[in-house]
Coordinates of C-alpha atoms in Angstrom, one line a residue:
X191 CA -0.2 0.2 -0.2
X192 CA 3.1 2.5 0.8
X193 CA 4.2 2.1 -3.1
X194 CA 0.7 3.2 -4.3
X195 CA 0.4 6.2 -1.8
X196 CA 2.2 9.6 -1.7
X197 CA 1.5 12.8 0.5
X198 CA -0.1 13.9 -2.8
X199 CA -2.2 11.0 -3.4
X200 CA -3.2 9.6 0.0
X201 CA -6.1 6.9 0.5
X202 CA -9.3 7.9 2.4
X203 CA -9.8 6.5 6.2
X204 CA -12.6 4.1 4.8
X205 CA -10.3 2.8 2.0
X206 CA -7.9 2.0 4.6
X207 CA -10.3 0.5 7.1
X208 CA -11.8 -1.4 4.5
X209 CA -8.5 -3.1 3.6
X210 CA -7.8 -4.0 7.0
X211 CA -11.3 -5.7 7.6
X212 CA -10.6 -7.6 4.3
X213 CA -7.1 -8.9 5.8
X214 CA -8.5 -9.6 9.2
X215 CA -11.5 -11.5 7.4
X216 CA -9.0 -13.7 5.6
X217 CA -7.9 -15.6 9.1
X218 CA -11.4 -17.2 9.0
X219 CA -12.4 -19.1 12.5
X220 CA -9.6 -20.0 15.1
X221 CA -9.4 -22.0 18.3
X222 CA -8.0 -20.3 21.0
X223 CA -7.0 -21.3 24.6
X224 CA -6.9 -18.5 27.2
X225 CA -8.2 -17.3 30.7
X226 CA -11.5 -15.4 31.1
X227 CA -11.6 -11.9 32.7
X228 CA -13.8 -9.0 32.9
X229 CA -17.0 -11.1 32.5
X230 CA -20.2 -9.1 31.9
X231 CA -23.4 -9.7 30.4
X232 CA -25.6 -7.3 28.6
X233 CA -29.0 -8.4 27.1
X234 CA -28.2 -11.4 24.5
X235 CA -24.6 -10.8 24.8
X236 CA -21.8 -11.8 27.0
X237 CA -18.6 -9.4 27.2
X238 CA -15.4 -10.8 28.4
X239 CA -11.6 -10.5 27.9
X240 CA -9.6 -13.6 27.0
X241 CA -6.2 -13.4 28.6
X242 CA -3.0 -15.2 27.8
X243 CA -1.8 -16.8 31.1
X244 CA 1.7 -16.4 30.2
X245 CA 2.1 -13.1 28.2
X246 CA 0.4 -9.8 29.1
X247 CA -1.6 -9.9 26.3
X248 CA -5.6 -10.2 25.9
X249 CA -8.4 -9.5 23.5
X250 CA -12.1 -8.5 23.8
X251 CA -14.3 -11.2 23.1
X252 CA -18.2 -10.9 22.4
X253 CA -20.0 -14.1 22.7
X254 CA -24.0 -14.7 22.4
X255 CA -25.6 -15.4 25.7
X256 CA -26.6 -18.9 24.1
X257 CA -23.2 -19.8 23.3
X258 CA -22.2 -18.9 26.8
X259 CA -25.1 -20.8 28.5
X260 CA -24.7 -24.0 26.3
X261 CA -21.1 -24.3 28.3
X262 CA -21.1 -26.7 31.0
X263 CA -20.1 -25.7 33.9
X264 CA -20.7 -22.1 33.1
X265 CA -17.2 -20.3 33.0
X266 CA -16.4 -17.5 35.5
X267 CA -13.8 -15.2 36.1
X268 CA -10.3 -16.8 36.2
X269 CA -11.7 -20.1 34.3
X270 CA -9.6 -21.3 31.4
X271 CA -11.4 -22.1 28.1
X272 CA -11.0 -23.0 24.7
X273 CA -13.1 -21.1 22.3
X274 CA -13.8 -21.3 18.5
X275 CA -13.4 -17.6 17.5
X276 CA -14.0 -15.3 14.2
X277 CA -12.2 -12.3 13.9
X278 CA -14.4 -9.2 13.4
X279 CA -13.3 -5.7 12.4
X280 CA -16.0 -2.9 12.4
X281 CA -15.3 -0.5 9.8
X282 CA -17.0 2.2 10.9
X283 CA -15.5 2.6 14.1
X284 CA -12.1 1.0 13.3
X285 CA -12.1 -1.5 16.2
X286 CA -11.3 -5.0 16.6
X287 CA -12.7 -7.9 18.5
X288 CA -13.5 -11.5 18.3
X289 CA -17.0 -13.4 18.3
X290 CA -17.3 -16.7 20.0
X291 CA -18.7 -19.1 18.0
X292 CA -18.1 -22.2 20.6
X293 CA -16.9 -22.4 23.8
X294 CA -15.5 -25.5 26.0
X295 CA -14.1 -25.4 29.5
X296 CA -10.5 -27.1 30.0
X297 CA -11.2 -29.9 32.4
X298 CA -9.1 -30.9 35.5
X299 CA -7.8 -33.7 33.5
X300 CA -6.5 -31.7 30.8
X301 CA -5.1 -29.2 33.2
X302 CA -3.0 -31.7 35.2
X303 CA -1.8 -33.1 31.7
X304 CA -0.6 -29.7 30.8
X305 CA 0.8 -29.2 33.9
X306 CA 2.6 -32.5 33.6
X307 CA 4.1 -31.3 30.1
X308 CA 5.3 -28.0 31.4
X309 CA 6.8 -29.7 34.3
X310 CA 8.9 -32.1 32.2
X311 CA 10.1 -29.2 29.7
X312 CA 11.1 -27.2 32.6
X313 CA 12.7 -30.2 34.4
X314 CA 14.7 -30.7 31.1
X315 CA 16.1 -27.4 31.3
X316 CA 17.5 -28.0 34.8
X317 CA 15.1 -25.4 36.5
X318 CA 14.2 -27.9 39.4
X319 CA 17.8 -29.2 39.9
X320 CA 18.9 -29.7 43.4
X321 CA 22.3 -28.3 42.4
X322 CA 20.9 -24.9 41.9
X323 CA 19.2 -24.7 44.9
X324 CA 20.6 -22.0 47.6
X325 CA 20.8 -22.4 51.2
X326 CA 18.5 -19.9 53.4
X327 CA 20.7 -17.4 55.7
X328 CA 20.5 -19.0 59.1
X329 CA 19.2 -15.6 60.4
X330 CA 17.8 -13.4 57.8
X331 CA 17.9 -9.6 58.5
X332 CA 14.6 -8.9 56.5
X333 CA 12.2 -11.3 54.8
X334 CA 9.9 -10.0 51.6
X335 CA 6.8 -11.7 51.9
X336 CA 4.2 -12.0 48.9
X337 CA 0.6 -13.0 49.9
X338 CA -2.8 -12.1 49.3
X339 CA -4.0 -9.0 50.8
X340 CA -5.1 -9.2 54.8
X341 CA -5.0 -12.9 54.2
X342 CA -4.4 -15.5 56.8
X343 CA -1.3 -16.6 55.3
X344 CA 0.2 -13.5 56.1
X345 CA -0.9 -13.4 59.5
X346 CA 0.4 -17.0 60.0
X347 CA 3.9 -16.2 58.8
X348 CA 4.0 -12.8 60.8
X349 CA 3.1 -14.1 63.6
X350 CA 4.5 -17.3 63.9
X351 CA 8.0 -15.7 62.9
X352 CA 7.7 -13.0 65.5
X353 CA 7.2 -15.4 68.1
X354 CA 10.2 -17.3 67.2
X355 CA 12.3 -14.2 66.6
X356 CA 11.0 -10.8 67.7
X357 CA 13.6 -8.9 66.2
X358 CA 12.8 -10.1 62.6
X359 CA 12.0 -7.6 59.8
X360 CA 9.3 -8.1 57.1
X361 CA 8.5 -6.3 54.0
X362 CA 5.0 -7.2 52.9
X363 CA 3.8 -7.0 49.3
X364 CA 0.0 -7.8 49.2
X365 CA -0.9 -9.2 45.8
X366 CA -3.7 -11.4 44.1
X367 CA -3.3 -14.9 44.7
X368 CA -6.0 -16.0 42.5
X369 CA -7.5 -15.0 39.3
X370 CA -6.5 -13.1 36.1
X371 CA -3.9 -10.9 37.6
X372 CA -2.4 -13.1 40.2
X373 CA 0.7 -14.2 37.9
X374 CA 1.4 -10.5 36.7
X375 CA 1.3 -9.1 40.5
X376 CA 3.2 -11.9 42.1
X377 CA 5.8 -11.6 39.5
X378 CA 5.9 -8.3 40.1
X379 CA 6.4 -8.5 43.5
X380 CA 9.0 -11.0 43.3
X381 CA 11.2 -8.7 41.0
X382 CA 10.7 -5.8 43.1
X383 CA 12.1 -8.0 46.3
X384 CA 15.0 -9.2 44.5
X385 CA 16.3 -6.0 43.3
X386 CA 16.0 -4.9 47.2
X387 CA 19.4 -5.3 48.6
X388 CA 18.0 -5.6 52.0
X389 CA 15.6 -8.6 51.1
X390 CA 17.7 -11.9 52.4
X391 CA 14.9 -14.5 51.7
X392 CA 11.6 -14.1 49.6
X393 CA 8.6 -16.3 50.8
X394 CA 5.5 -16.5 48.4
X395 CA 2.5 -17.7 50.6
X396 CA -1.1 -18.6 50.1
X397 CA -3.3 -20.6 52.2
X398 CA -4.5 -23.4 50.1
X399 CA -7.3 -23.9 47.7
X400 CA -8.6 -25.6 44.7
X401 CA -6.4 -26.9 42.0
X402 CA -7.7 -24.0 39.8
X403 CA -7.2 -21.5 42.3
X404 CA -3.4 -22.6 42.3
X405 CA -3.1 -22.5 38.7
X406 CA -1.0 -19.0 38.9
X407 CA 1.5 -20.7 40.9
X408 CA 2.3 -23.3 38.2
X409 CA 2.3 -20.5 35.6
X410 CA 5.6 -20.5 33.3
X411 CA 6.3 -17.2 33.7
X412 CA 6.0 -17.5 37.0
X413 CA 8.4 -20.3 37.4
X414 CA 11.0 -18.7 35.3
X415 CA 11.2 -15.6 37.2
X416 CA 11.8 -17.6 40.5
X417 CA 14.6 -19.4 38.6
X418 CA 16.1 -16.3 37.7
X419 CA 16.0 -14.7 41.3
X420 CA 19.2 -14.3 42.8
X421 CA 17.5 -14.0 46.5
X422 CA 16.4 -17.5 48.0
X423 CA 12.7 -18.1 47.4
X424 CA 10.8 -20.1 49.6
X425 CA 7.2 -21.4 48.6
X426 CA 4.7 -21.6 51.3
X427 CA 1.4 -22.7 49.3
X428 CA -0.8 -24.7 51.6
X429 CA -2.2 -27.4 49.6
X430 CA -0.6 -30.9 50.0
X431 CA -2.7 -32.7 47.5
X432 CA -1.5 -30.9 44.4
X433 CA 2.0 -29.4 44.6
X434 CA 2.1 -26.3 42.2
X435 CA 5.2 -26.2 40.0
X436 CA 6.4 -23.4 42.5
X437 CA 7.5 -25.7 44.9
X438 CA 9.7 -27.6 42.5
X439 CA 11.6 -24.5 41.2
X440 CA 11.6 -22.8 44.9
X441 CA 15.0 -23.2 47.0
X442 CA 12.9 -24.4 49.8
X443 CA 9.3 -25.8 49.8
X444 CA 7.2 -25.5 53.2
X445 CA 4.1 -27.1 53.5
X446 CA 1.8 -24.1 55.0
X447 CA 2.9 -20.6 55.8
X448 CA 3.3 -21.6 59.3
X449 CA 5.7 -24.3 58.3
X450 CA 7.7 -21.4 56.3
X451 CA 7.9 -19.4 59.3
X452 CA 9.6 -22.2 61.1
X453 CA 11.8 -23.2 58.6
X454 CA 12.9 -19.3 57.4
X455 CA 13.0 -17.8 61.2
X456 CA 14.9 -19.7 63.9
X457 CA 13.4 -20.0 67.3
X458 CA 15.1 -18.1 69.8
X459 CA 14.1 -20.3 72.8
X460 CA 15.5 -23.3 70.9
X461 CA 18.5 -21.3 70.0
X462 CA 19.4 -20.4 73.5
X463 CA 18.8 -23.8 74.8
X464 CA 21.6 -25.1 72.3
X465 CA 23.7 -22.1 73.0
X466 CA 23.5 -23.2 76.9
X467 CA 24.0 -26.9 76.1
X468 CA 26.9 -26.0 73.9
X469 CA 28.4 -23.8 76.8
X470 CA 28.1 -26.7 79.3
X471 CA 29.7 -29.0 76.9
X472 CA 32.5 -26.6 76.5
X473 CA 32.9 -26.2 80.2
X474 CA 32.9 -30.1 80.7
X475 CA 35.3 -30.3 78.1
X476 CA 37.8 -27.9 79.3
X477 CA 37.0 -29.0 82.8
X478 CA 38.1 -32.5 81.9
X479 CA 41.2 -31.3 80.2
X480 CA 42.3 -29.3 83.0
X481 CA 41.9 -32.2 85.1
X482 CA 44.1 -34.4 83.0
X483 CA 46.6 -31.9 82.6
X484 CA 46.7 -31.1 86.4
X485 CA 46.8 -35.0 86.9
X486 CA 49.8 -35.3 84.5
X487 CA 51.7 -32.3 86.3
X488 CA 51.3 -33.8 89.6
X489 CA 52.8 -36.9 88.3
X490 CA 55.8 -35.2 86.8
X491 CA 56.3 -33.2 89.7
X492 CA 56.4 -36.6 91.6
X493 CA 58.9 -38.2 89.8
X494 CA 62.5 -38.5 91.2
X495 CA 64.1 -36.3 88.6
X496 CA 61.9 -33.3 90.0
X497 CA 61.4 -34.4 93.4
X498 CA 65.2 -34.6 94.2
X499 CA 67.1 -33.2 91.1
X500 CA 70.5 -33.2 92.8
X501 CA 70.0 -37.1 93.6
X502 CA 69.5 -37.5 89.9
X503 CA 72.3 -35.7 89.0
X504 CA 74.7 -37.7 91.4
X505 CA 73.4 -40.8 90.0
X506 CA 74.3 -39.6 86.8
X507 CA 77.8 -38.9 87.9
X508 CA 78.1 -42.4 89.2
X509 CA 77.0 -43.8 86.0
X510 CA 79.4 -41.5 84.1
X511 CA 82.6 -42.8 86.4
X512 CA 81.5 -46.4 86.3
X513 CA 81.5 -45.9 82.4
X514 CA 84.8 -44.1 82.7
X515 CA 86.5 -46.8 84.5
X516 CA 85.0 -49.5 82.5
X517 CA 86.7 -47.6 79.4
X518 CA 90.0 -47.5 81.3
X519 CA 89.9 -51.2 82.2
X520 CA 89.0 -52.0 78.7
X521 CA 91.6 -50.0 77.1
X522 CA 94.2 -51.1 79.6
X523 CA 93.6 -55.0 79.0
X524 CA 93.6 -54.2 75.0
X525 CA 96.6 -52.3 75.3
X526 CA 98.4 -55.2 77.5
X527 CA 97.0 -57.8 75.0
X528 CA 98.6 -55.8 72.4
X529 CA 101.7 -55.5 74.2
X530 CA 101.9 -59.7 74.7
X531 CA 101.2 -60.1 71.2
X532 CA 104.0 -57.6 70.0
X533 CA 106.6 -59.5 72.4
X534 CA 105.8 -62.8 71.0
X535 CA 106.1 -61.7 67.5
X536 CA 109.3 -59.9 68.1
X537 CA 110.6 -63.1 69.7
X538 CA 109.6 -65.3 66.7
X539 CA 111.3 -62.7 64.5
X540 CA 114.6 -62.8 66.5
X541 CA 114.5 -66.4 66.5
X542 CA 114.0 -66.5 62.7
X543 CA 116.3 -63.6 62.1
X544 CA 119.6 -64.7 59.9
X545 CA 121.6 -62.5 62.4
X546 CA 120.5 -65.1 65.3
X547 CA 121.9 -68.0 63.0
X548 CA 125.1 -65.8 62.5
X549 CA 125.6 -65.6 66.3
X550 CA 125.5 -69.1 66.5
X551 CA 128.8 -69.5 64.4
X552 CA 127.6 -69.7 61.0
X553 CA 128.6 -67.2 57.8
X554 CA 126.9 -65.9 54.8
X555 CA 128.6 -66.2 51.5
X556 CA 127.5 -63.6 49.2
X557 CA 128.7 -62.2 45.9
X558 CA 129.4 -58.5 45.7
X559 CA 125.9 -57.7 44.3
X560 CA 124.4 -59.1 47.3
X561 CA 123.5 -62.5 46.1
X562 CA 123.6 -65.4 48.8
X563 CA 125.9 -68.1 47.4
X564 CA 124.1 -71.6 48.6
X565 CA 126.4 -74.1 46.8
X566 CA 129.9 -74.8 46.4
X567 CA 129.7 -75.5 42.6
X568 CA 128.4 -72.3 42.0
X569 CA 131.5 -70.9 43.0
X570 CA 134.7 -70.6 40.3
X571 CA 138.5 -70.1 41.5
X572 CA 139.0 -66.5 41.4
X573 CA 135.3 -65.4 42.2
X574 CA 135.4 -62.4 44.6
X575 CA 133.2 -63.0 47.5
X576 CA 132.1 -61.7 50.3
X577 CA 131.7 -63.4 53.8
X578 CA 129.4 -62.3 56.5
X579 CA 129.8 -62.9 60.0
X580 CA 127.7 -61.9 63.1
X581 CA 130.2 -59.1 64.0
X582 CA 131.5 -58.1 60.5
X583 CA 132.3 -58.7 57.1
X584 CA 135.3 -60.2 55.2
X585 CA 136.3 -60.1 51.4
X586 CA 137.6 -63.1 50.2
X587 CA 139.0 -64.7 46.7
X588 CA 137.9 -68.4 45.8
X589 CA 140.6 -70.8 45.1
X590 CA 140.5 -74.2 43.6
X591 CA 140.5 -76.8 46.2
X592 CA 142.8 -79.7 46.3
X593 CA 140.9 -83.2 46.1
X594 CA 143.3 -84.9 48.2
X595 CA 142.7 -82.5 51.0

């Protein structure tokens, strides 16, 4: 259309609206699921808003009274329905709405099946994993409470928490806990508390209800908002039969608002009792240790080395003298034995010495180089020889021996 129009050749409003009506008319009928809000009846027509439970989007729907009354059970505000809608565009007013041709309520079984499918999808993404759950602080300074306006859940949490720890502080954000605005208000309060640096724990509380009333606490957008929180979140939806998905994604699940107060806030009486018990145990342990150390010290002091230290020194001195005498005796004995051995060895050497032989009248014949002559046939006439006696040496010349002599 923009290529066929110019500031000089614009289209009249009726033409543009007729073209828009033609485009919308091409959609035909469509089955749509949503949540009913702002339900009003005037004459033969029922007017309502069909809201997307996940996104903040809605559309106006006009429903003939006959179509509305033919739906069993008859839908009310907050009910989920599946409707066969035909888009209508009123050219004269330039307004758009749907016309309901058929309406079917979404049954409990179908709702449960859809919740189960959603649970499986979110579980596969790891939103319910135990490893991502955070521990709550032991004593939160400020608790953010999201609950219904002037609800019993609010009173239960506040009264039980202050009864357990009077100094605990709360910031309360009242919201709608059922109906078409519950998801939006709870999510906004959740993000507000998560951005508040004073909030240590966020508690989402409601005092139970039917499965349809608890559907906002299984809404995908709310579940993802809780998973994205940096602050620990406690789910305190008092409904044991059907656990909303909020229980699975929260860092801690409490069965009731009262149970949430017990799990989030420590009991001052119990803590004082625990402190007394720990203090008594510490005293017993310290007293036992002192008793053992005192007994050990008394035993050490009673030992002779400390009771009469001079006597111990004298005993050690006696031991030293005994060891010294033993060493002396041992050394003297070793020297005597060595001397005897030396005397025996010297006597043997003297007995075996050639000088002893010479003293008995023998002589040793040697050649000038010092070789000993052992046999007479080894000497030739004229050989110069050296005869060695015990007291001196004599040089001689060998002569030929006469056989007759």
